[in-house]
mmCIF file of C-alpha atoms in Angstrom:
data_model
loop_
_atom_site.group_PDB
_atom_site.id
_atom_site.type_symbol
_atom_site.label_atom_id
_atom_site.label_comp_id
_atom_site.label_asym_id
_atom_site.label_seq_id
_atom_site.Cartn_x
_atom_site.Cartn_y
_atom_site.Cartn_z
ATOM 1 C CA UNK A 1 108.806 193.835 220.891
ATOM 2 C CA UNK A 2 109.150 194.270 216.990
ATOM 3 C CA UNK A 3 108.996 190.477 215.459
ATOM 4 C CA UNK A 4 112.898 189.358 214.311
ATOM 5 C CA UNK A 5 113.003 189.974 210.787
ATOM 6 C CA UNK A 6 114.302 186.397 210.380
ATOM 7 C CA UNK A 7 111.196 184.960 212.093
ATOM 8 C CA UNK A 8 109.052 187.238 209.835
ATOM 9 C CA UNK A 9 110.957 185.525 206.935
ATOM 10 C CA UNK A 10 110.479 182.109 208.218
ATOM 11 C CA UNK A 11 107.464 182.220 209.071
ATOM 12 C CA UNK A 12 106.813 183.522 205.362
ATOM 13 C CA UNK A 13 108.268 180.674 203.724
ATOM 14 C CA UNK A 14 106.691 177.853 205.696
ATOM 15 C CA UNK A 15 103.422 179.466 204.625
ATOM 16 C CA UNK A 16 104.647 179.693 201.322
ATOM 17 C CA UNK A 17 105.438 175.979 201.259
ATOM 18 C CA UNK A 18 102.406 174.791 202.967
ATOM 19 C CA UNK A 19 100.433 176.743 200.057
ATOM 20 C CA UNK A 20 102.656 175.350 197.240
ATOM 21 C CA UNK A 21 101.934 171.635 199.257
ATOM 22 C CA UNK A 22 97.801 172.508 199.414
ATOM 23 C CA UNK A 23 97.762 173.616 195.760
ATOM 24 C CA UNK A 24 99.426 170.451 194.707
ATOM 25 C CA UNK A 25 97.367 167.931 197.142
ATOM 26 C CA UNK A 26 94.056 170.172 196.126
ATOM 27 C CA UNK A 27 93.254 168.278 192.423
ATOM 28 C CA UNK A 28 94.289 164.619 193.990
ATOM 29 C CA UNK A 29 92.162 165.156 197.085
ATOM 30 C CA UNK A 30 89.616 166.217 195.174
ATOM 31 C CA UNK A 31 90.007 163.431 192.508
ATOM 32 C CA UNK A 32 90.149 161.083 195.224
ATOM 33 C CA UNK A 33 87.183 162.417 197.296
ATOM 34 C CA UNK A 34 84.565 161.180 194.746
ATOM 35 C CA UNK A 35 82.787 159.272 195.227
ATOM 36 C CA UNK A 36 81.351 159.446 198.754
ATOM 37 C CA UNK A 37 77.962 158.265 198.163
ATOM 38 C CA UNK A 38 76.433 156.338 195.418
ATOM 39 C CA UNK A 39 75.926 157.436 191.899
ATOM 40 C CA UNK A 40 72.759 157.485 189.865
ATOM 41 C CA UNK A 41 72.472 156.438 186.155
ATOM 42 C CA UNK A 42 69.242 157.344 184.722
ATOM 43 C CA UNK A 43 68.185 155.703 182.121
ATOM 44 C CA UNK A 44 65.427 157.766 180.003
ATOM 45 C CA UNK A 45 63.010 154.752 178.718
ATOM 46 C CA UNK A 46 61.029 151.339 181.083
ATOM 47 C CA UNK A 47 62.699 148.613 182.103
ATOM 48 C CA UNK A 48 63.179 146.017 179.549
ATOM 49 C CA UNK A 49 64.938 147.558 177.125
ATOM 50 C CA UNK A 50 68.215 148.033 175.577
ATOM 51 C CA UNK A 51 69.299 151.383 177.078
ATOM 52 C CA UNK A 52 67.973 149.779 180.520
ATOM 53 C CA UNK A 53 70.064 146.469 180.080
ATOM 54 C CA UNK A 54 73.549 148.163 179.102
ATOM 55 C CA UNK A 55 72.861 150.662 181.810
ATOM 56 C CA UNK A 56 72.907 147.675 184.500
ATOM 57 C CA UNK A 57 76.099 145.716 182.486
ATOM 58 C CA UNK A 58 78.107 148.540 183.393
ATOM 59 C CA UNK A 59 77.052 149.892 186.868
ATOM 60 C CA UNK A 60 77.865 146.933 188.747
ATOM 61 C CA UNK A 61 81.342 147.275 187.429
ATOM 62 C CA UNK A 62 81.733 150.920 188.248
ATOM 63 C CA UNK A 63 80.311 149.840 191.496
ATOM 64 C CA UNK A 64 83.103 147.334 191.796
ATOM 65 C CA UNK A 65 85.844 149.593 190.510
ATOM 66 C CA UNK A 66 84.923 152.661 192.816
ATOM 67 C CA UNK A 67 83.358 151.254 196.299
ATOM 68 C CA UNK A 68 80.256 152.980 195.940
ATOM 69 C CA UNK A 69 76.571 151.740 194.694
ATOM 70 C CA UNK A 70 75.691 152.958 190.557
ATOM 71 C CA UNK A 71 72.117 152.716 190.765
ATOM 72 C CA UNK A 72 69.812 152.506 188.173
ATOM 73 C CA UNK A 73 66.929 154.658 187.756
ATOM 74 C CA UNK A 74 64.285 154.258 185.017
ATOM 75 C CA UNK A 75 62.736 157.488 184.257
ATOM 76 C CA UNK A 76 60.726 157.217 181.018
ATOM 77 C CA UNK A 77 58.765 159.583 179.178
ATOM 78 C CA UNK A 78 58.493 161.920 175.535
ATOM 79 C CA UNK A 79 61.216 159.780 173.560
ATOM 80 C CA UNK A 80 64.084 159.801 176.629
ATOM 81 C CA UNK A 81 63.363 163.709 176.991
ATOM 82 C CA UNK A 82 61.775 163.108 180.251
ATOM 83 C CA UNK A 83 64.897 161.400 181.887
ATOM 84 C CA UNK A 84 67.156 163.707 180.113
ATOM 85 C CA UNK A 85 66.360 166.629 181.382
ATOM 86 C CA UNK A 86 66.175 165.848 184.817
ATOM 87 C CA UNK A 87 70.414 165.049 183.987
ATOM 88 C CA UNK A 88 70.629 168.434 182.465
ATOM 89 C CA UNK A 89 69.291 169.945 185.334
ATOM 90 C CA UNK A 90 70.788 167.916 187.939
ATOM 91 C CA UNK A 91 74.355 169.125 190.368
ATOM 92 C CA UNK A 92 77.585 168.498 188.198
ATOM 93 C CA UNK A 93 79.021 166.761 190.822
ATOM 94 C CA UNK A 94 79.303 163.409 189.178
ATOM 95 C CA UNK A 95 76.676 162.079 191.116
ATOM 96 C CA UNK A 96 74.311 161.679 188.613
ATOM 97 C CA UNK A 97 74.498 160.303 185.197
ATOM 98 C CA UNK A 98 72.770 159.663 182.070
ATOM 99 C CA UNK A 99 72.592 156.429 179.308
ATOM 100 C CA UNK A 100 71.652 158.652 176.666
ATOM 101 C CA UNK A 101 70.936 157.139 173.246
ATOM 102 C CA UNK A 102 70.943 158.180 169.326
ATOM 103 C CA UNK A 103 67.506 159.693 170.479
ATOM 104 C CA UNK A 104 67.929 161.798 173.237
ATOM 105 C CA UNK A 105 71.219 162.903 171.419
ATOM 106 C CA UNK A 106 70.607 162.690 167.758
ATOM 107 C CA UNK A 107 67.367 162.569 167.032
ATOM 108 C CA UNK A 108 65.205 164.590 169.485
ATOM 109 C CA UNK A 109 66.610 167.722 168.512
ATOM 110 C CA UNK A 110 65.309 167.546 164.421
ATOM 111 C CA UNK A 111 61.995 166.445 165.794
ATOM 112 C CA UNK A 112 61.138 168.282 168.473
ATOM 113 C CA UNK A 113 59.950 171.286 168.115
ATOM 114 C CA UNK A 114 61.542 172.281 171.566
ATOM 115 C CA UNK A 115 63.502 170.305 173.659
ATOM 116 C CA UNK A 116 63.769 170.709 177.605
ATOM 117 C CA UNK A 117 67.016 170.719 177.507
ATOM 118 C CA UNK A 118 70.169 171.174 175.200
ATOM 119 C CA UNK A 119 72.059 167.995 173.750
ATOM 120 C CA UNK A 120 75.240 169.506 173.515
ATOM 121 C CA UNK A 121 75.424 172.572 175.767
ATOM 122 C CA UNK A 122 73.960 170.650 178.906
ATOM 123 C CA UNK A 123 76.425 167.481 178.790
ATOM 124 C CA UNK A 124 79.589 166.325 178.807
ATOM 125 C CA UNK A 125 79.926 162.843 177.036
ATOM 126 C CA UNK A 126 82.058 160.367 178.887
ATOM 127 C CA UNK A 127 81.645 157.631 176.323
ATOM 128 C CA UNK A 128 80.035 155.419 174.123
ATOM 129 C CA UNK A 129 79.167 152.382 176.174
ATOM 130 C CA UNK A 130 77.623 150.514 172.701
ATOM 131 C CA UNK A 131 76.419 150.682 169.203
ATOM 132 C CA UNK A 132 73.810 148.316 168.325
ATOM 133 C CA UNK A 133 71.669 147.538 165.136
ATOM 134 C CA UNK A 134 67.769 147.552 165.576
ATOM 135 C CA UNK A 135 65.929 144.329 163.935
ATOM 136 C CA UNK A 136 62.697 144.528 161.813
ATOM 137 C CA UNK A 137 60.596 141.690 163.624
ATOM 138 C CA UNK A 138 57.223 140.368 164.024
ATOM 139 C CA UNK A 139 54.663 139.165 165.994
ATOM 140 C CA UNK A 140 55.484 134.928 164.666
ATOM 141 C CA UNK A 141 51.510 134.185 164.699
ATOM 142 C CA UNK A 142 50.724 137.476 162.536
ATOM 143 C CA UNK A 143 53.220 136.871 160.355
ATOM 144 C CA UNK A 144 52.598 132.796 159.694
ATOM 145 C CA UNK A 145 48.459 134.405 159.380
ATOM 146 C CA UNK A 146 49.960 136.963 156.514
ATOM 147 C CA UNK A 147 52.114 134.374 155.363
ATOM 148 C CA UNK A 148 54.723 137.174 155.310
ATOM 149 C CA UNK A 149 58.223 135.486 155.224
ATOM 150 C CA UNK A 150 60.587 138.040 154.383
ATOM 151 C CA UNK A 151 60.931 141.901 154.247
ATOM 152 C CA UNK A 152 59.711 141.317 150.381
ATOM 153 C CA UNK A 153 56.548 140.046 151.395
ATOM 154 C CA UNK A 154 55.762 142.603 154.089
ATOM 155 C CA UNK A 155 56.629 145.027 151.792
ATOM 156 C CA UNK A 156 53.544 143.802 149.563
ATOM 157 C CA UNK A 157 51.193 143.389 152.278
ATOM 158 C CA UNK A 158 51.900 146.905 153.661
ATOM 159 C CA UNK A 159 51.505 148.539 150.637
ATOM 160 C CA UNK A 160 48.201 146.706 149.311
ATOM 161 C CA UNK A 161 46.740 147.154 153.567
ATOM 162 C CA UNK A 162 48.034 150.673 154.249
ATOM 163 C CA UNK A 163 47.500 151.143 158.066
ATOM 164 C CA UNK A 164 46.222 147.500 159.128
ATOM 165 C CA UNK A 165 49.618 146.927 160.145
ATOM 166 C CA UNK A 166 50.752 148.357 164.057
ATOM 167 C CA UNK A 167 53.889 149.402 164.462
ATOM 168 C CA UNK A 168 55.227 149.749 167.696
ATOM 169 C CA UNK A 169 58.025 151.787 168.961
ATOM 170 C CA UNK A 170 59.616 152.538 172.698
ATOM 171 C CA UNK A 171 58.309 156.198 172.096
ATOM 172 C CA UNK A 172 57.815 159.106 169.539
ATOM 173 C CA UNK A 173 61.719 160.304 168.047
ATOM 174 C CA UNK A 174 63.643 157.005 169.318
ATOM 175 C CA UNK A 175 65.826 155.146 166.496
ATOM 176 C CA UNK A 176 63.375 152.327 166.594
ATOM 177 C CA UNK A 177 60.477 154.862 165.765
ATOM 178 C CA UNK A 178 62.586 156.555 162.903
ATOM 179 C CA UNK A 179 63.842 153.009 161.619
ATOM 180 C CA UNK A 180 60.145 152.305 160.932
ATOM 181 C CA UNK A 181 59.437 155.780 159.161
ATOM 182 C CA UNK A 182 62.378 155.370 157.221
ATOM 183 C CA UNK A 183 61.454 152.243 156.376
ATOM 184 C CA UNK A 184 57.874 153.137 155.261
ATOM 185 C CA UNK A 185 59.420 156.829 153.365
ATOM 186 C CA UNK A 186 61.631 154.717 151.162
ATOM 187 C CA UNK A 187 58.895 152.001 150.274
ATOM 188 C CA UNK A 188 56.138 153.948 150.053
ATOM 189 C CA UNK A 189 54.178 151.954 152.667
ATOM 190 C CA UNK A 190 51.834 153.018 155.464
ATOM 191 C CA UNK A 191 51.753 151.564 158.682
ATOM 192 C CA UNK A 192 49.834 153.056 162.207
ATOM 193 C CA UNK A 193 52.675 154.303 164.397
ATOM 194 C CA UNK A 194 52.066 153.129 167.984
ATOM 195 C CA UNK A 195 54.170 154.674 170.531
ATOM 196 C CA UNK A 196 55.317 153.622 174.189
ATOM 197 C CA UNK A 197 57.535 154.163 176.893
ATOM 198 C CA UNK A 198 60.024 152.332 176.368
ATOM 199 C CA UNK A 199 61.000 148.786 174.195
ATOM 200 C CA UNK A 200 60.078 146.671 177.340
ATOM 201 C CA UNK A 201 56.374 147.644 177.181
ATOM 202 C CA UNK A 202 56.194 147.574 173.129
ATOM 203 C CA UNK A 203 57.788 143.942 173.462
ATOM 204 C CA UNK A 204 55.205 142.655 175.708
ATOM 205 C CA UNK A 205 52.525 143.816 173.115
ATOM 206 C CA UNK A 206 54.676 142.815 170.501
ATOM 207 C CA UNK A 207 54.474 139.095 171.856
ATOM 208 C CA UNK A 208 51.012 139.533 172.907
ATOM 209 C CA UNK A 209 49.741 140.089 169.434
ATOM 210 C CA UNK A 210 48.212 143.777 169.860
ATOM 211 C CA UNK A 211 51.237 145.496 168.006
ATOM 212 C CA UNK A 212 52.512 143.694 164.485
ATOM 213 C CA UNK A 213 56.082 144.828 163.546
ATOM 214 C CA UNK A 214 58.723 146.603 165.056
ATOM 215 C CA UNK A 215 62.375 148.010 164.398
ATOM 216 C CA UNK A 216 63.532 146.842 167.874
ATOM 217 C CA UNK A 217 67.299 147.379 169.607
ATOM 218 C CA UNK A 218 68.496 143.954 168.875
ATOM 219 C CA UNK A 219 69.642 143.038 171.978
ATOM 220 C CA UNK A 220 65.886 143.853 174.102
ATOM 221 C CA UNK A 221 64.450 141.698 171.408
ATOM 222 C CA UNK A 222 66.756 138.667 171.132
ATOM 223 C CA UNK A 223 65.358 136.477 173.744
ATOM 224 C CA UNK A 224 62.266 136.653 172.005
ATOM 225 C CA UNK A 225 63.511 136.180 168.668
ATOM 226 C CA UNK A 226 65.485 133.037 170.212
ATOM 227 C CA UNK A 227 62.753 131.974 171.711
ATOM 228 C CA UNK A 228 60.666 131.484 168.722
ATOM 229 C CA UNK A 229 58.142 133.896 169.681
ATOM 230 C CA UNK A 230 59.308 136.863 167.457
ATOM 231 C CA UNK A 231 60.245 136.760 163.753
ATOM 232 C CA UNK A 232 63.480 138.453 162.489
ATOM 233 C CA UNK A 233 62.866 139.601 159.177
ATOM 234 C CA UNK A 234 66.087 141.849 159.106
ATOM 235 C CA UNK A 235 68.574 143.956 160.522
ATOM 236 C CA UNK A 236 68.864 147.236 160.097
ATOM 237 C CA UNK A 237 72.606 147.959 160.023
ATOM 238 C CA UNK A 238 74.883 147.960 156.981
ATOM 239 C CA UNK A 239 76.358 144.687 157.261
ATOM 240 C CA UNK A 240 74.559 141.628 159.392
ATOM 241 C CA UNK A 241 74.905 141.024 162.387
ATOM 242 C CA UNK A 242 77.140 138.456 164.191
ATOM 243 C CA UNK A 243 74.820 137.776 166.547
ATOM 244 C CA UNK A 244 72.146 136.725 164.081
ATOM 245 C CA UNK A 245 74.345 135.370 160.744
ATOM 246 C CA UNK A 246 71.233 134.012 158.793
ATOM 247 C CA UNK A 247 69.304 136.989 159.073
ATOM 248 C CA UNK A 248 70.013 139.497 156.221
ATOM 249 C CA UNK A 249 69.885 143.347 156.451
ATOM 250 C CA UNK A 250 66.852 145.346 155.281
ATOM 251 C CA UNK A 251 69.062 146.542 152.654
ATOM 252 C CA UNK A 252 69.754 142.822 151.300
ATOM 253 C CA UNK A 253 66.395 141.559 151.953
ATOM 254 C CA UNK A 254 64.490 144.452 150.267
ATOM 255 C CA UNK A 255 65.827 144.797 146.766
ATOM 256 C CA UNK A 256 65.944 148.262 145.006
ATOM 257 C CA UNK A 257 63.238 149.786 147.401
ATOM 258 C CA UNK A 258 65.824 149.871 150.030
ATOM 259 C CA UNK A 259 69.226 150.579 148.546
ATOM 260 C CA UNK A 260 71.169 152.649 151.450
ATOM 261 C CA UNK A 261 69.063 151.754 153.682
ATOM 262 C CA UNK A 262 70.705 151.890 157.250
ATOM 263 C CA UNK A 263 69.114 152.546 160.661
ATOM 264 C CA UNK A 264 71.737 151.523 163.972
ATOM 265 C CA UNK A 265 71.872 152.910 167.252
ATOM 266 C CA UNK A 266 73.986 153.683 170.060
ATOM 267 C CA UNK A 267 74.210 154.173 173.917
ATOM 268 C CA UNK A 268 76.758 155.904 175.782
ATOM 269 C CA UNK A 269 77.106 157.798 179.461
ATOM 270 C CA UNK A 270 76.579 161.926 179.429
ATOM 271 C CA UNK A 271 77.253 164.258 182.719
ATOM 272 C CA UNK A 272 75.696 167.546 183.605
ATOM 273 C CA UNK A 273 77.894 170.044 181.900
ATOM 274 C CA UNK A 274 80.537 171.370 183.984
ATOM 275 C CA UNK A 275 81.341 167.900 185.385
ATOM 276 C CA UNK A 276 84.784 167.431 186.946
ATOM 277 C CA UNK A 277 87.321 166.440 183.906
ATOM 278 C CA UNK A 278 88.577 164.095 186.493
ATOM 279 C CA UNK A 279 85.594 162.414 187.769
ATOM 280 C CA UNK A 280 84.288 161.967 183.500
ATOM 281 C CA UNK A 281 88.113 160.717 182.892
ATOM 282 C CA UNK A 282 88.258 158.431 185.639
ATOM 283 C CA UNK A 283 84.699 156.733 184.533
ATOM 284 C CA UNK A 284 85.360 156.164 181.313
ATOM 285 C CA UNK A 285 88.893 154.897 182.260
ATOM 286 C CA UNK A 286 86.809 152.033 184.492
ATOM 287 C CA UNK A 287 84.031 151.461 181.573
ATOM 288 C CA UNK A 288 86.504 151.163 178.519
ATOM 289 C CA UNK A 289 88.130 148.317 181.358
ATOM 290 C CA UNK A 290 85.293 146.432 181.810
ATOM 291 C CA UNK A 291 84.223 146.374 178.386
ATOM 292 C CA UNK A 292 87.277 145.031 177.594
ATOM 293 C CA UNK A 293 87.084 141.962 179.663
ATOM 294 C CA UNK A 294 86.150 138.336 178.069
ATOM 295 C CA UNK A 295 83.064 138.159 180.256
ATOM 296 C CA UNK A 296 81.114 141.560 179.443
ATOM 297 C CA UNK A 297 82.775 142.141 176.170
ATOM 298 C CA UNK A 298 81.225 138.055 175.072
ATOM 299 C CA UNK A 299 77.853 138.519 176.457
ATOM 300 C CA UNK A 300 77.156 142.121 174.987
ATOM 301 C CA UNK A 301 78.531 140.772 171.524
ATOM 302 C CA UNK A 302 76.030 137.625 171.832
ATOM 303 C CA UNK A 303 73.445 140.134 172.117
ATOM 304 C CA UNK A 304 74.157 142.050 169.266
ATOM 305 C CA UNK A 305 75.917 144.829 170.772
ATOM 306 C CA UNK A 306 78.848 146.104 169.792
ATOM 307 C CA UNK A 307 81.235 147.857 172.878
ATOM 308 C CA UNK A 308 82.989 150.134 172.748
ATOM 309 C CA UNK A 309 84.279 152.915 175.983
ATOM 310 C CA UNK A 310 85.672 155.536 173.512
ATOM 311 C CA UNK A 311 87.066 158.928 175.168
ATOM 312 C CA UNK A 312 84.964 162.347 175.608
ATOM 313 C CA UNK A 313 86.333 163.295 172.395
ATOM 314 C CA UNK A 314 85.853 160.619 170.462
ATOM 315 C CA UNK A 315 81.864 160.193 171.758
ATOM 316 C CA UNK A 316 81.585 164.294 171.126
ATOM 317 C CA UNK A 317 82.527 163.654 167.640
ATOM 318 C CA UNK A 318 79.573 160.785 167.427
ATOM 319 C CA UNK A 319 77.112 162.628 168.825
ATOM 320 C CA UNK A 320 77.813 165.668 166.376
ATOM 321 C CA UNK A 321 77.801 163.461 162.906
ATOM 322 C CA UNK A 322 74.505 161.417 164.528
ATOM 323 C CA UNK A 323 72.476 164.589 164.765
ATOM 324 C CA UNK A 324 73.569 166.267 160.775
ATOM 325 C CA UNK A 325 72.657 162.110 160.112
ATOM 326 C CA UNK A 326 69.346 162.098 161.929
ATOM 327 C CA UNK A 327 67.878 165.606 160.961
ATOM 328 C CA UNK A 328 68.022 164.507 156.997
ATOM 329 C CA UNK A 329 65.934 161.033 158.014
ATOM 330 C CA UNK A 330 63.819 163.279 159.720
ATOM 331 C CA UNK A 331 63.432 165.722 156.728
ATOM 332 C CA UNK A 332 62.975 163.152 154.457
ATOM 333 C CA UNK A 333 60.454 160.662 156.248
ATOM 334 C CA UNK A 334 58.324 164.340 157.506
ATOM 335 C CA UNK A 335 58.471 161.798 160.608
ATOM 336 C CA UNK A 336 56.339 164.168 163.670
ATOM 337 C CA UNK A 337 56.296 163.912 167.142
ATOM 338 C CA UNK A 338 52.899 161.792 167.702
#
């Protein structure tokens, strides 16, 4: 018997319908489907240090917001390149994340030779979690033993001892490496560049007394600085910073030497490229809201940092000016991957 026409119609337009229904359920259920597991955000230097602290501000509070755990995973190594790349080459499928910094997207690629991955081409930003200025500091017993006081008197010291000073850094390319050679192009001092993995590890030999100076993230170093145990000679940014009023920038502190002298950083979330617009809208939606609260908005600011959860766009933008920024302190200071 030859199918009724009508029935071929019907059943026509009920699949019709149910297609027109799947097409508009498809983006929501896939929205809502992630995520299903938890999330890794790796952060590319040791524990201890600024990109490792914002990194666990916000993942609790993504936690929170989306029922799944953000975990934290340090993977340090060659100036964040190490923990970058293993982002660049990881799924897109929003399961994995990166706190990049002014380094592994700004820096790296005017001073490495070749990178193992591509700053632009293998992300997506989501957004800038915060921008932070680094603070020239010292080991308080060296300093009190050099009688150095202020960024005037290191300046003499360094330039009548060239290379008896250390200066540490949380690796080869990071801002707090090129904050030093910046430092040392524009005042014509030498000092022996000592990298590590990471601002955690350089503290602890800051504070020990093997390492002498360092341009440190402010808020790794503020404990210490607080505590008496470090001594801020400046900060690095254009203006001071509220978190540490009496403490003028290099800039202030350093007279003619160090006229435009400027040196800040910033940390922010990246995705594999080809990341869901969804998934990359609906985390920066959730970081920009907890950034905003009194609670995590207070206790970043009271550690120098500055939030922020800008969109994509905005961070894309950052990244862009950062690196035509970066490659002329590079140029200028002839700063090389040690």
């Amino acid at each position: 018997m030859r199918p009724s026409p009508f029935a071929s119609r019907r059943t026509a337009l009920a699949l019709a319908a149910a297609g027109t229904l799947l097409l508009a359920a498809g983006p929501v259920a896939a929205q809502g489907a992630w995520p299903t597991k938890p999330v890794r955000i790796v952060v590319p230097f040791a524990p201890g240090g600024t990109t490792d602290i914002l990194a666990r501000a916000v993942a609790p509070e993504l936690s929170k917001a989306f029922g799944q755990q953000f975990i934290v995973d340090n993977r340090a190594g060659a100036g964040g390149n190490v923990g970058a790349e293993i982002v660049a080459k990881a799924p897109n499928d929003g399961y994995t994340l990166l706190m990049g910094t002014v380094g592994t997207h700004g820096i790296n690629r005017a001073l490495y030779p070749k990178l193992p991955y591509d700053p632009i081409k293998d992300f997506v930003p989501v957004t800038l979690v915060a921008a932070v200025p680094n603070v020239m500091e010292m080991n308080v017993d060296k300093a009190r033993a050099l009688n150095i006081n202020n960024v005037a008197d290191f300046m003499k010291y360094a330039k009548a001892n060239p290379g008896k000073l250390n200066m540490a850094s949380s690796g080869s390319g990071t801002s707090i490496h090129l904050a030093g050679e910046l430092f040392k192009t524009m005042t014509g001092s030498f000092m022996t560049h000592i990298p590590y993995r990471g601002s955690g590890p350089a503290l602890l030999d800051l504070v020990g007394g093997n390492a002498d100076v360092m341009f440190d993230n402010l808020p790794s170093s503020m404990q210490q600085i607080k505590g008496g145990k470090l001594k801020a000679l400046a900060v690095t940014s254009a203006q001071r910073s509220p978190a540490l009023p009496d403490v003028p920038t290099v800039e202030e502190a350093g007279g003619p030497a160090l006229k435009g002298y400027e040196a800040s950083s910033w940390f922010g979330l990246l995705a594999p490229a080809g990341t869901s617009p969804e998934i990359v809208a609906r985390i920066q939606q959730e970081v920009a809201k907890s950034l905003g609260t009194a609670a995590i908005k207070e206790k970043m600011l009271a550690q120098g940092a500055i939030p922020s959860g800008n969109t994509p766009t905005e961070f894309a933008k950052l990244i862009d000016s950062e690196h035509a920024k970066w490659a002329k302190v590079v140029k200028a200071s002839g700063a090389k991957v040690d």
